């Protein structure tokens, strides 16, 4: 699967402790997940997506959305 290891490593993060550090870490996770999504799409180009590639894209989108929601909850 194209970009599988690279994109998965791009969204792995280390958990930090403390409210300020957690908020900053979550912002970093969102940015990293966004970067991984963009890189996967850029590397893919304009050719048709296979089912495996679509599954990887869906997983990266899920990780990004989870990070965004986590950031919103912490900000509230």
Short mmCIF file of N, CA, C and O in Angstrom, two decimals:
data_model
loop_
_atom_site.label_atom_id
_atom_site.label_comp_id
_atom_site.label_asym_id
_atom_site.label_seq_id
_atom_site.Cartn_x
_atom_site.Cartn_y
_atom_site.Cartn_z
N UNK A 1 0.85 -1.18 0.00
CA UNK A 1 0.00 0.00 0.00
C UNK A 1 0.89 1.24 0.00
O UNK A 1 1.77 1.38 0.83
N UNK A 2 0.67 2.13 -0.90
CA UNK A 2 1.48 3.31 -1.07
C UNK A 2 1.39 4.25 0.12
O UNK A 2 0.33 4.59 0.58
N UNK A 3 2.53 4.64 0.66
CA UNK A 3 2.55 5.62 1.72
C UNK A 3 2.08 5.11 3.06
O UNK A 3 1.99 5.86 4.01
N UNK A 4 1.77 3.83 3.18
CA UNK A 4 1.19 3.29 4.40
C UNK A 4 2.07 3.54 5.61
O UNK A 4 1.65 4.16 6.57
N UNK A 5 3.29 3.08 5.57
CA UNK A 5 4.19 3.24 6.71
C UNK A 5 4.51 4.70 6.93
O UNK A 5 4.46 5.20 8.04
N UNK A 6 4.82 5.41 5.86
CA UNK A 6 5.18 6.82 5.97
C UNK A 6 4.04 7.65 6.56
O UNK A 6 4.25 8.44 7.47
N UNK A 7 2.83 7.46 6.06
CA UNK A 7 1.72 8.26 6.55
C UNK A 7 1.34 7.89 7.98
O UNK A 7 1.00 8.74 8.78
N UNK A 8 1.41 6.62 8.32
CA UNK A 8 1.10 6.20 9.68
C UNK A 8 2.12 6.77 10.66
O UNK A 8 1.77 7.24 11.72
N UNK A 9 3.41 6.75 10.27
CA UNK A 9 4.43 7.33 11.15
C UNK A 9 4.24 8.83 11.29
O UNK A 9 4.54 9.40 12.32
N UNK A 10 3.72 9.46 10.24
CA UNK A 10 3.52 10.91 10.28
C UNK A 10 2.48 11.31 11.31
O UNK A 10 2.52 12.43 11.81
N UNK A 11 1.55 10.43 11.64
CA UNK A 11 0.50 10.80 12.58
C UNK A 11 0.72 10.22 13.98
O UNK A 11 -0.08 10.46 14.87
N UNK A 12 1.82 9.49 14.19
CA UNK A 12 2.12 8.99 15.53
C UNK A 12 2.66 10.14 16.37
O UNK A 12 3.45 10.95 15.91
N UNK A 13 2.21 10.22 17.61
CA UNK A 13 2.70 11.27 18.50
C UNK A 13 2.95 10.69 19.87
O UNK A 13 2.48 9.61 20.21
N UNK A 14 3.69 11.44 20.68
CA UNK A 14 3.94 11.07 22.06
C UNK A 14 3.02 11.89 22.94
O UNK A 14 2.92 13.09 22.78
N UNK A 15 2.35 11.24 23.88
CA UNK A 15 1.46 11.95 24.80
C UNK A 15 2.28 12.75 25.79
O UNK A 15 3.31 12.31 26.25
N UNK A 16 1.79 13.95 26.11
CA UNK A 16 2.45 14.78 27.09
C UNK A 16 1.52 14.96 28.29
O UNK A 16 0.35 14.62 28.22
N UNK A 17 2.05 15.51 29.37
CA UNK A 17 1.23 15.72 30.56
C UNK A 17 1.06 17.21 30.82
O UNK A 17 1.85 18.02 30.36
N UNK A 18 0.01 17.56 31.58
CA UNK A 18 -0.27 18.95 31.90
C UNK A 18 -1.21 19.56 30.88
O UNK A 18 -1.11 19.28 29.70
N UNK A 19 -2.13 20.39 31.35
CA UNK A 19 -3.16 20.96 30.49
C UNK A 19 -2.58 21.75 29.32
O UNK A 19 -2.97 21.54 28.17
N UNK A 20 -1.65 22.65 29.58
CA UNK A 20 -1.07 23.47 28.50
C UNK A 20 -0.32 22.59 27.51
O UNK A 20 -0.44 22.76 26.29
N UNK A 21 0.43 21.64 28.01
CA UNK A 21 1.19 20.75 27.14
C UNK A 21 0.24 19.88 26.31
O UNK A 21 0.49 19.62 25.15
N UNK A 22 -0.86 19.43 26.93
CA UNK A 22 -1.82 18.61 26.20
C UNK A 22 -2.47 19.41 25.08
O UNK A 22 -2.64 18.90 23.98
N UNK A 23 -2.83 20.64 25.35
CA UNK A 23 -3.45 21.48 24.32
C UNK A 23 -2.46 21.72 23.19
O UNK A 23 -2.82 21.60 22.02
N UNK A 24 -1.22 22.05 23.52
CA UNK A 24 -0.21 22.26 22.49
C UNK A 24 0.05 20.97 21.73
O UNK A 24 0.19 20.98 20.50
N UNK A 25 0.07 19.84 22.43
CA UNK A 25 0.28 18.55 21.78
C UNK A 25 -0.85 18.21 20.83
O UNK A 25 -0.62 17.69 19.74
N UNK A 26 -2.08 18.51 21.23
CA UNK A 26 -3.22 18.23 20.38
C UNK A 26 -3.17 19.06 19.11
O UNK A 26 -3.46 18.57 18.03
N UNK A 27 -2.79 20.33 19.25
CA UNK A 27 -2.65 21.17 18.07
C UNK A 27 -1.61 20.59 17.13
O UNK A 27 -1.80 20.59 15.91
N UNK A 28 -0.53 20.06 17.69
CA UNK A 28 0.51 19.43 16.88
C UNK A 28 0.00 18.17 16.20
O UNK A 28 0.38 17.89 15.06
N UNK A 29 -0.85 17.42 16.89
CA UNK A 29 -1.42 16.19 16.31
C UNK A 29 -2.30 16.55 15.12
O UNK A 29 -2.26 15.90 14.08
N UNK A 30 -3.11 17.60 15.27
CA UNK A 30 -3.99 18.04 14.18
C UNK A 30 -3.13 18.44 12.98
O UNK A 30 -3.39 18.01 11.85
N UNK A 31 -2.11 19.22 13.23
CA UNK A 31 -1.22 19.67 12.15
C UNK A 31 -0.53 18.49 11.47
O UNK A 31 -0.44 18.42 10.24
N UNK A 32 -0.04 17.56 12.27
CA UNK A 32 0.65 16.39 11.74
C UNK A 32 -0.30 15.52 10.91
O UNK A 32 0.06 15.05 9.82
N UNK A 33 -1.50 15.29 11.43
CA UNK A 33 -2.48 14.48 10.70
C UNK A 33 -2.87 15.16 9.39
O UNK A 33 -3.01 14.50 8.35
N UNK A 34 -3.04 16.48 9.43
CA UNK A 34 -3.37 17.23 8.22
C UNK A 34 -2.24 17.10 7.19
O UNK A 34 -2.49 16.88 6.01
N UNK A 35 -1.01 17.22 7.67
CA UNK A 35 0.14 17.09 6.78
C UNK A 35 0.19 15.70 6.15
O UNK A 35 0.50 15.57 4.96
N UNK A 36 -0.09 14.67 6.94
CA UNK A 36 -0.08 13.30 6.43
C UNK A 36 -1.14 13.11 5.34
O UNK A 36 -0.88 12.47 4.31
N UNK A 37 -2.33 13.66 5.57
CA UNK A 37 -3.40 13.58 4.56
C UNK A 37 -2.97 14.26 3.26
O UNK A 37 -3.12 13.69 2.17
N UNK A 38 -2.46 15.47 3.39
CA UNK A 38 -2.04 16.22 2.20
C UNK A 38 -0.94 15.50 1.44
O UNK A 38 -0.94 15.44 0.21
N UNK A 39 0.02 14.93 2.18
CA UNK A 39 1.14 14.24 1.55
C UNK A 39 0.67 12.99 0.82
O UNK A 39 1.10 12.71 -0.30
N UNK A 40 -0.24 12.24 1.43
CA UNK A 40 -0.77 11.04 0.79
C UNK A 40 -1.47 11.40 -0.52
O UNK A 40 -1.23 10.77 -1.56
N UNK A 41 -2.29 12.43 -0.50
CA UNK A 41 -3.02 12.84 -1.70
C UNK A 41 -2.05 13.37 -2.75
O UNK A 41 -2.16 13.05 -3.95
N UNK A 42 -1.06 14.15 -2.32
CA UNK A 42 -0.07 14.69 -3.25
C UNK A 42 0.71 13.57 -3.93
O UNK A 42 0.88 13.56 -5.15
N UNK A 43 1.17 12.60 -3.14
CA UNK A 43 1.93 11.48 -3.70
C UNK A 43 1.06 10.61 -4.61
O UNK A 43 1.57 10.03 -5.56
N UNK A 44 -0.21 10.53 -4.31
CA UNK A 44 -1.11 9.69 -5.09
C UNK A 44 -1.32 10.24 -6.49
O UNK A 44 -1.38 9.48 -7.46
N UNK A 45 -1.42 11.54 -6.59
CA UNK A 45 -1.63 12.15 -7.90
C UNK A 45 -3.06 12.02 -8.36
O UNK A 45 -3.98 11.86 -7.56
N UNK A 46 -3.25 12.03 -9.68
CA UNK A 46 -4.60 12.03 -10.23
C UNK A 46 -5.03 10.66 -10.77
O UNK A 46 -5.98 10.57 -11.53
N UNK A 47 -4.34 9.61 -10.36
CA UNK A 47 -4.76 8.28 -10.81
C UNK A 47 -5.90 7.76 -9.94
O UNK A 47 -6.10 8.27 -8.84
N UNK A 48 -6.64 6.77 -10.40
CA UNK A 48 -7.75 6.23 -9.60
C UNK A 48 -7.27 5.62 -8.29
O UNK A 48 -6.17 5.07 -8.22
N UNK A 49 -8.09 5.71 -7.25
CA UNK A 49 -7.76 5.17 -5.94
C UNK A 49 -8.19 3.71 -5.86
O UNK A 49 -9.29 3.36 -6.26
N UNK A 50 -7.31 2.87 -5.32
CA UNK A 50 -7.68 1.47 -5.07
C UNK A 50 -8.45 1.41 -3.76
O UNK A 50 -8.43 2.36 -2.96
N UNK A 51 -9.08 0.28 -3.50
CA UNK A 51 -9.82 0.15 -2.24
C UNK A 51 -8.87 0.21 -1.04
O UNK A 51 -9.23 0.78 0.00
N UNK A 52 -7.68 -0.32 -1.17
CA UNK A 52 -6.70 -0.26 -0.07
C UNK A 52 -6.26 1.18 0.19
O UNK A 52 -6.12 1.61 1.34
N UNK A 53 -6.05 1.94 -0.87
CA UNK A 53 -5.66 3.34 -0.73
C UNK A 53 -6.79 4.16 -0.12
O UNK A 53 -6.56 5.04 0.71
N UNK A 54 -8.02 3.87 -0.53
CA UNK A 54 -9.17 4.57 0.05
C UNK A 54 -9.32 4.25 1.53
O UNK A 54 -9.67 5.13 2.33
N UNK A 55 -9.02 3.02 1.90
CA UNK A 55 -9.08 2.63 3.31
C UNK A 55 -8.02 3.39 4.11
O UNK A 55 -8.28 3.87 5.22
N UNK A 56 -6.83 3.52 3.56
CA UNK A 56 -5.77 4.27 4.24
C UNK A 56 -6.17 5.75 4.36
O UNK A 56 -5.98 6.37 5.42
N UNK A 57 -6.72 6.30 3.30
CA UNK A 57 -7.17 7.69 3.32
C UNK A 57 -8.25 7.88 4.38
O UNK A 57 -8.22 8.85 5.15
N UNK A 58 -9.19 6.96 4.46
CA UNK A 58 -10.25 7.04 5.46
C UNK A 58 -9.68 6.98 6.88
O UNK A 58 -10.14 7.70 7.77
N UNK A 59 -8.68 6.14 7.08
CA UNK A 59 -8.06 6.04 8.41
C UNK A 59 -7.35 7.34 8.78
O UNK A 59 -7.46 7.83 9.91
N UNK A 60 -6.64 7.94 7.84
CA UNK A 60 -5.98 9.22 8.12
C UNK A 60 -7.00 10.32 8.39
O UNK A 60 -6.79 11.16 9.27
N UNK A 61 -8.09 10.31 7.66
CA UNK A 61 -9.16 11.29 7.92
C UNK A 61 -9.75 11.09 9.31
O UNK A 61 -10.02 12.05 10.02
N UNK A 62 -9.95 9.82 9.71
CA UNK A 62 -10.48 9.51 11.03
C UNK A 62 -9.53 10.02 12.12
O UNK A 62 -9.96 10.63 13.09
N UNK A 63 -8.24 9.80 11.93
CA UNK A 63 -7.26 10.26 12.91
C UNK A 63 -7.26 11.79 13.00
O UNK A 63 -7.17 12.36 14.08
N UNK A 64 -7.37 12.46 11.85
CA UNK A 64 -7.40 13.91 11.84
C UNK A 64 -8.65 14.42 12.56
O UNK A 64 -8.57 15.32 13.40
N UNK A 65 -9.79 13.84 12.25
CA UNK A 65 -11.04 14.28 12.87
C UNK A 65 -11.02 14.04 14.38
O UNK A 65 -11.48 14.89 15.15
N UNK A 66 -10.48 12.93 14.80
CA UNK A 66 -10.35 12.64 16.23
C UNK A 66 -9.48 13.70 16.91
O UNK A 66 -9.82 14.19 17.99
N UNK A 67 -8.39 14.07 16.28
CA UNK A 67 -7.51 15.10 16.84
C UNK A 67 -8.21 16.45 16.92
O UNK A 67 -8.10 17.16 17.91
N UNK A 68 -8.94 16.81 15.87
CA UNK A 68 -9.67 18.09 15.87
C UNK A 68 -10.71 18.10 16.98
O UNK A 68 -10.82 19.07 17.73
N UNK A 69 -11.47 17.03 17.09
CA UNK A 69 -12.49 16.97 18.14
C UNK A 69 -11.87 17.04 19.53
O UNK A 69 -12.40 17.70 20.42
N UNK A 70 -10.75 16.37 19.71
CA UNK A 70 -10.06 16.40 20.99
C UNK A 70 -9.61 17.82 21.33
O UNK A 70 -9.71 18.27 22.47
N UNK A 71 -9.12 18.52 20.33
CA UNK A 71 -8.66 19.90 20.52
C UNK A 71 -9.85 20.80 20.90
O UNK A 71 -9.73 21.64 21.78
N UNK A 72 -10.99 20.60 20.26
CA UNK A 72 -12.17 21.41 20.57
C UNK A 72 -12.67 21.15 21.99
O UNK A 72 -13.06 22.08 22.69
N UNK A 73 -12.66 19.90 22.41
CA UNK A 73 -13.09 19.56 23.76
C UNK A 73 -12.19 20.18 24.79
O UNK A 73 -12.65 20.73 25.79
N UNK A 74 -10.88 20.12 24.56
CA UNK A 74 -9.93 20.69 25.51
C UNK A 74 -10.03 22.20 25.58
O UNK A 74 -9.79 22.80 26.61
N UNK A 75 -10.39 22.83 24.46
CA UNK A 75 -10.50 24.29 24.42
C UNK A 75 -11.75 24.78 25.14
O UNK A 75 -11.81 25.93 25.58
N UNK A 76 -12.75 23.92 25.24
CA UNK A 76 -14.02 24.33 25.85
C UNK A 76 -13.95 24.45 27.36
O UNK A 76 -13.14 24.09 28.05
#
